[in-house]
């Protein structure tokens, strides 16, 4: 059985999401979470911060797998609702990142530039995938429904 990618935008979005998951986990484990190992932060706070961090990691992984599966679907309409929901989550994620940064430390909004661009590109790829029209099999035009 040969697997054929029918929606390259979804496939690229899926690969990016898996890469985002890997880099998010690695960045958390290597740079962010070790800073919580200080006496001033309670174990409960460290635990909550750790699982909240990894919720995003796993969310990205699930999105990636979802888009890879959607990229090989024969019916482009099947995954459209899931794709729209994921776009909604990503858009809200971007608003939260920018809003929280603006409220807590507006001077560091520039540090969100890379993440913001990545999310915008990710959303754009998904929207292109949503808009991709299915092609009829064999290159023939669709039939009108009239009996031959």
PDB file of C-alpha atoms in Angstrom:
ATOM      1  CA  UNK A   1       0.000   0.000   0.000  1.00  0.00           C
ATOM      2  CA  UNK A   2       1.401   3.358  -1.052  1.00  0.00           C
ATOM      3  CA  UNK A   3       0.593   6.369   1.105  1.00  0.00           C
ATOM      4  CA  UNK A   4       0.112   9.533  -0.928  1.00  0.00           C
ATOM      5  CA  UNK A   5       0.079  13.025   0.557  1.00  0.00           C
ATOM      6  CA  UNK A   6      -3.032  14.741  -0.729  1.00  0.00           C
ATOM      7  CA  UNK A   7      -2.678  17.982   1.227  1.00  0.00           C
ATOM      8  CA  UNK A   8       0.942  19.163   1.364  1.00  0.00           C
ATOM      9  CA  UNK A   9       0.007  22.181   3.506  1.00  0.00           C
ATOM     10  CA  UNK A  10      -1.365  19.931   6.241  1.00  0.00           C
ATOM     11  CA  UNK A  11       1.705  17.698   5.972  1.00  0.00           C
ATOM     12  CA  UNK A  12       4.118  20.627   6.350  1.00  0.00           C
ATOM     13  CA  UNK A  13       2.029  21.979   9.258  1.00  0.00           C
ATOM     14  CA  UNK A  14       2.190  18.523  10.876  1.00  0.00           C
ATOM     15  CA  UNK A  15       5.956  18.277  10.517  1.00  0.00           C
ATOM     16  CA  UNK A  16       6.351  21.797  11.918  1.00  0.00           C
ATOM     17  CA  UNK A  17       4.116  20.965  14.880  1.00  0.00           C
ATOM     18  CA  UNK A  18       6.169  17.868  15.717  1.00  0.00           C
ATOM     19  CA  UNK A  19       9.354  19.970  15.474  1.00  0.00           C
ATOM     20  CA  UNK A  20       7.727  22.627  17.684  1.00  0.00           C
ATOM     21  CA  UNK A  21       6.905  19.918  20.225  1.00  0.00           C
ATOM     22  CA  UNK A  22      10.478  18.622  20.228  1.00  0.00           C
ATOM     23  CA  UNK A  23      12.051  22.065  20.550  1.00  0.00           C
ATOM     24  CA  UNK A  24       9.539  23.119  23.201  1.00  0.00           C
ATOM     25  CA  UNK A  25      10.313  20.036  25.308  1.00  0.00           C
ATOM     26  CA  UNK A  26      14.051  20.459  24.825  1.00  0.00           C
ATOM     27  CA  UNK A  27      13.976  24.190  25.626  1.00  0.00           C
ATOM     28  CA  UNK A  28      11.885  23.514  28.725  1.00  0.00           C
ATOM     29  CA  UNK A  29      14.130  20.763  30.025  1.00  0.00           C
ATOM     30  CA  UNK A  30      17.396  22.510  29.149  1.00  0.00           C
ATOM     31  CA  UNK A  31      16.741  26.182  29.852  1.00  0.00           C
ATOM     32  CA  UNK A  32      13.444  27.024  31.528  1.00  0.00           C
ATOM     33  CA  UNK A  33      12.527  24.297  34.010  1.00  0.00           C
ATOM     34  CA  UNK A  34      15.984  24.014  35.656  1.00  0.00           C
ATOM     35  CA  UNK A  35      15.628  27.652  36.747  1.00  0.00           C
ATOM     36  CA  UNK A  36      12.743  26.535  38.948  1.00  0.00           C
ATOM     37  CA  UNK A  37      15.077  24.378  41.060  1.00  0.00           C
ATOM     38  CA  UNK A  38      15.622  27.114  43.582  1.00  0.00           C
ATOM     39  CA  UNK A  39      14.644  27.203  47.218  1.00  0.00           C
ATOM     40  CA  UNK A  40      12.346  30.221  46.773  1.00  0.00           C
ATOM     41  CA  UNK A  41       9.898  28.291  44.558  1.00  0.00           C
ATOM     42  CA  UNK A  42       7.797  25.658  46.269  1.00  0.00           C
ATOM     43  CA  UNK A  43       7.682  22.084  44.964  1.00  0.00           C
ATOM     44  CA  UNK A  44       3.986  22.566  44.192  1.00  0.00           C
ATOM     45  CA  UNK A  45       4.750  25.600  42.021  1.00  0.00           C
ATOM     46  CA  UNK A  46       7.569  23.730  40.272  1.00  0.00           C
ATOM     47  CA  UNK A  47       5.208  20.816  39.602  1.00  0.00           C
ATOM     48  CA  UNK A  48       2.448  23.017  38.186  1.00  0.00           C
ATOM     49  CA  UNK A  49       4.864  24.957  35.996  1.00  0.00           C
ATOM     50  CA  UNK A  50       6.393  21.699  34.698  1.00  0.00           C
ATOM     51  CA  UNK A  51       3.108  20.081  33.717  1.00  0.00           C
ATOM     52  CA  UNK A  52       1.716  23.292  32.207  1.00  0.00           C
ATOM     53  CA  UNK A  53       4.898  23.575  30.124  1.00  0.00           C
ATOM     54  CA  UNK A  54       4.575  19.994  28.910  1.00  0.00           C
ATOM     55  CA  UNK A  55       0.860  20.328  28.164  1.00  0.00           C
ATOM     56  CA  UNK A  56       1.886  22.691  25.355  1.00  0.00           C
ATOM     57  CA  UNK A  57       4.552  20.212  24.231  1.00  0.00           C
ATOM     58  CA  UNK A  58       2.060  17.352  24.004  1.00  0.00           C
ATOM     59  CA  UNK A  59      -0.573  19.611  22.419  1.00  0.00           C
ATOM     60  CA  UNK A  60       1.885  20.443  19.628  1.00  0.00           C
ATOM     61  CA  UNK A  61       2.668  16.756  19.170  1.00  0.00           C
ATOM     62  CA  UNK A  62      -1.032  15.850  18.910  1.00  0.00           C
ATOM     63  CA  UNK A  63      -1.595  18.692  16.414  1.00  0.00           C
ATOM     64  CA  UNK A  64       1.324  17.425  14.341  1.00  0.00           C
ATOM     65  CA  UNK A  65       0.097  13.851  14.235  1.00  0.00           C
ATOM     66  CA  UNK A  66      -3.424  15.070  13.431  1.00  0.00           C
ATOM     67  CA  UNK A  67      -2.229  17.124  10.468  1.00  0.00           C
ATOM     68  CA  UNK A  68      -0.065  14.299   9.147  1.00  0.00           C
ATOM     69  CA  UNK A  69      -3.102  12.008   9.210  1.00  0.00           C
ATOM     70  CA  UNK A  70      -5.300  14.687   7.626  1.00  0.00           C
ATOM     71  CA  UNK A  71      -2.710  15.167   4.866  1.00  0.00           C
ATOM     72  CA  UNK A  72      -3.365  11.653   3.516  1.00  0.00           C
ATOM     73  CA  UNK A  73      -7.166  11.695   3.761  1.00  0.00           C
ATOM     74  CA  UNK A  74      -9.096  11.182   0.521  1.00  0.00           C
ATOM     75  CA  UNK A  75     -11.942  13.469   1.552  1.00  0.00           C
ATOM     76  CA  UNK A  76     -10.677  17.034   2.136  1.00  0.00           C
ATOM     77  CA  UNK A  77     -13.865  17.950   4.005  1.00  0.00           C
ATOM     78  CA  UNK A  78     -13.323  15.352   6.737  1.00  0.00           C
ATOM     79  CA  UNK A  79     -10.662  17.269   8.604  1.00  0.00           C
ATOM     80  CA  UNK A  80     -11.782  20.820   7.924  1.00  0.00           C
ATOM     81  CA  UNK A  81     -13.539  21.266  11.282  1.00  0.00           C
ATOM     82  CA  UNK A  82     -10.565  19.839  13.191  1.00  0.00           C
ATOM     83  CA  UNK A  83      -8.230  22.146  11.274  1.00  0.00           C
ATOM     84  CA  UNK A  84     -10.422  25.173  12.022  1.00  0.00           C
ATOM     85  CA  UNK A  85     -10.498  24.292  15.718  1.00  0.00           C
ATOM     86  CA  UNK A  86      -6.709  23.965  15.808  1.00  0.00           C
ATOM     87  CA  UNK A  87      -6.356  27.330  14.031  1.00  0.00           C
ATOM     88  CA  UNK A  88      -8.624  28.814  16.725  1.00  0.00           C
ATOM     89  CA  UNK A  89      -6.451  27.358  19.495  1.00  0.00           C
ATOM     90  CA  UNK A  90      -3.287  28.662  17.827  1.00  0.00           C
ATOM     91  CA  UNK A  91      -4.764  32.127  17.324  1.00  0.00           C
ATOM     92  CA  UNK A  92      -5.847  32.316  20.963  1.00  0.00           C
ATOM     93  CA  UNK A  93      -2.400  31.047  21.998  1.00  0.00           C
ATOM     94  CA  UNK A  94      -0.818  33.930  20.060  1.00  0.00           C
ATOM     95  CA  UNK A  95      -3.176  36.460  21.664  1.00  0.00           C
ATOM     96  CA  UNK A  96      -2.344  35.099  25.140  1.00  0.00           C
ATOM     97  CA  UNK A  97       1.406  35.246  24.466  1.00  0.00           C
ATOM     98  CA  UNK A  98       1.240  38.808  23.188  1.00  0.00           C
ATOM     99  CA  UNK A  99      -1.323  39.961  25.757  1.00  0.00           C
ATOM    100  CA  UNK A 100       0.452  38.495  28.781  1.00  0.00           C
ATOM    101  CA  UNK A 101       3.773  39.877  27.598  1.00  0.00           C
ATOM    102  CA  UNK A 102       2.290  43.321  26.971  1.00  0.00           C
ATOM    103  CA  UNK A 103       0.631  43.397  30.397  1.00  0.00           C
ATOM    104  CA  UNK A 104       3.542  42.005  32.423  1.00  0.00           C
ATOM    105  CA  UNK A 105       6.527  43.482  30.557  1.00  0.00           C
ATOM    106  CA  UNK A 106       5.734  45.440  27.395  1.00  0.00           C
ATOM    107  CA  UNK A 107       9.430  46.147  26.850  1.00  0.00           C
ATOM    108  CA  UNK A 108      10.006  42.435  26.124  1.00  0.00           C
ATOM    109  CA  UNK A 109       7.396  42.186  23.344  1.00  0.00           C
ATOM    110  CA  UNK A 110      10.295  41.996  20.874  1.00  0.00           C
ATOM    111  CA  UNK A 111      11.339  38.685  22.419  1.00  0.00           C
ATOM    112  CA  UNK A 112       8.040  37.171  21.246  1.00  0.00           C
ATOM    113  CA  UNK A 113       8.803  37.989  17.593  1.00  0.00           C
ATOM    114  CA  UNK A 114      10.155  34.550  16.604  1.00  0.00           C
ATOM    115  CA  UNK A 115       7.344  32.649  18.333  1.00  0.00           C
ATOM    116  CA  UNK A 116       4.746  34.989  16.840  1.00  0.00           C
ATOM    117  CA  UNK A 117       6.098  34.575  13.305  1.00  0.00           C
ATOM    118  CA  UNK A 118       6.227  30.784  13.725  1.00  0.00           C
ATOM    119  CA  UNK A 119       2.593  30.689  14.862  1.00  0.00           C
ATOM    120  CA  UNK A 120       1.494  32.991  12.011  1.00  0.00           C
ATOM    121  CA  UNK A 121       3.263  30.804   9.411  1.00  0.00           C
ATOM    122  CA  UNK A 122       1.758  27.695  11.012  1.00  0.00           C
ATOM    123  CA  UNK A 123      -1.755  29.213  10.885  1.00  0.00           C
ATOM    124  CA  UNK A 124      -1.220  30.329   7.265  1.00  0.00           C
ATOM    125  CA  UNK A 125      -0.205  26.804   6.194  1.00  0.00           C
ATOM    126  CA  UNK A 126      -3.286  25.342   7.863  1.00  0.00           C
ATOM    127  CA  UNK A 127      -5.577  27.897   6.211  1.00  0.00           C
ATOM    128  CA  UNK A 128      -3.997  27.094   2.825  1.00  0.00           C
ATOM    129  CA  UNK A 129      -4.677  23.431   3.562  1.00  0.00           C
ATOM    130  CA  UNK A 130      -8.289  24.169   4.473  1.00  0.00           C
ATOM    131  CA  UNK A 131      -8.756  26.068   1.215  1.00  0.00           C
ATOM    132  CA  UNK A 132      -7.153  23.327  -0.919  1.00  0.00           C
ATOM    133  CA  UNK A 133      -9.792  21.804  -3.179  1.00  0.00           C
ATOM    134  CA  UNK A 134      -9.857  18.060  -3.749  1.00  0.00           C
ATOM    135  CA  UNK A 135      -9.052  16.879  -7.251  1.00  0.00           C
ATOM    136  CA  UNK A 136     -11.266  14.333  -8.971  1.00  0.00           C
ATOM    137  CA  UNK A 137      -9.743  10.880  -9.443  1.00  0.00           C
ATOM    138  CA  UNK A 138      -8.327  10.111 -12.862  1.00  0.00           C
ATOM    139  CA  UNK A 139      -8.402  13.754 -13.895  1.00  0.00           C
ATOM    140  CA  UNK A 140     -12.027  13.519 -15.026  1.00  0.00           C
ATOM    141  CA  UNK A 141     -14.468  16.301 -14.166  1.00  0.00           C
ATOM    142  CA  UNK A 142     -17.075  15.451 -11.515  1.00  0.00           C
ATOM    143  CA  UNK A 143     -20.346  14.055 -12.844  1.00  0.00           C
ATOM    144  CA  UNK A 144     -23.484  16.152 -12.570  1.00  0.00           C
ATOM    145  CA  UNK A 145     -25.572  13.424 -10.992  1.00  0.00           C
ATOM    146  CA  UNK A 146     -27.614  12.723 -14.129  1.00  0.00           C
ATOM    147  CA  UNK A 147     -28.120   9.102 -15.057  1.00  0.00           C
ATOM    148  CA  UNK A 148     -26.183   8.084 -18.164  1.00  0.00           C
TER     149      UNK A 148
END
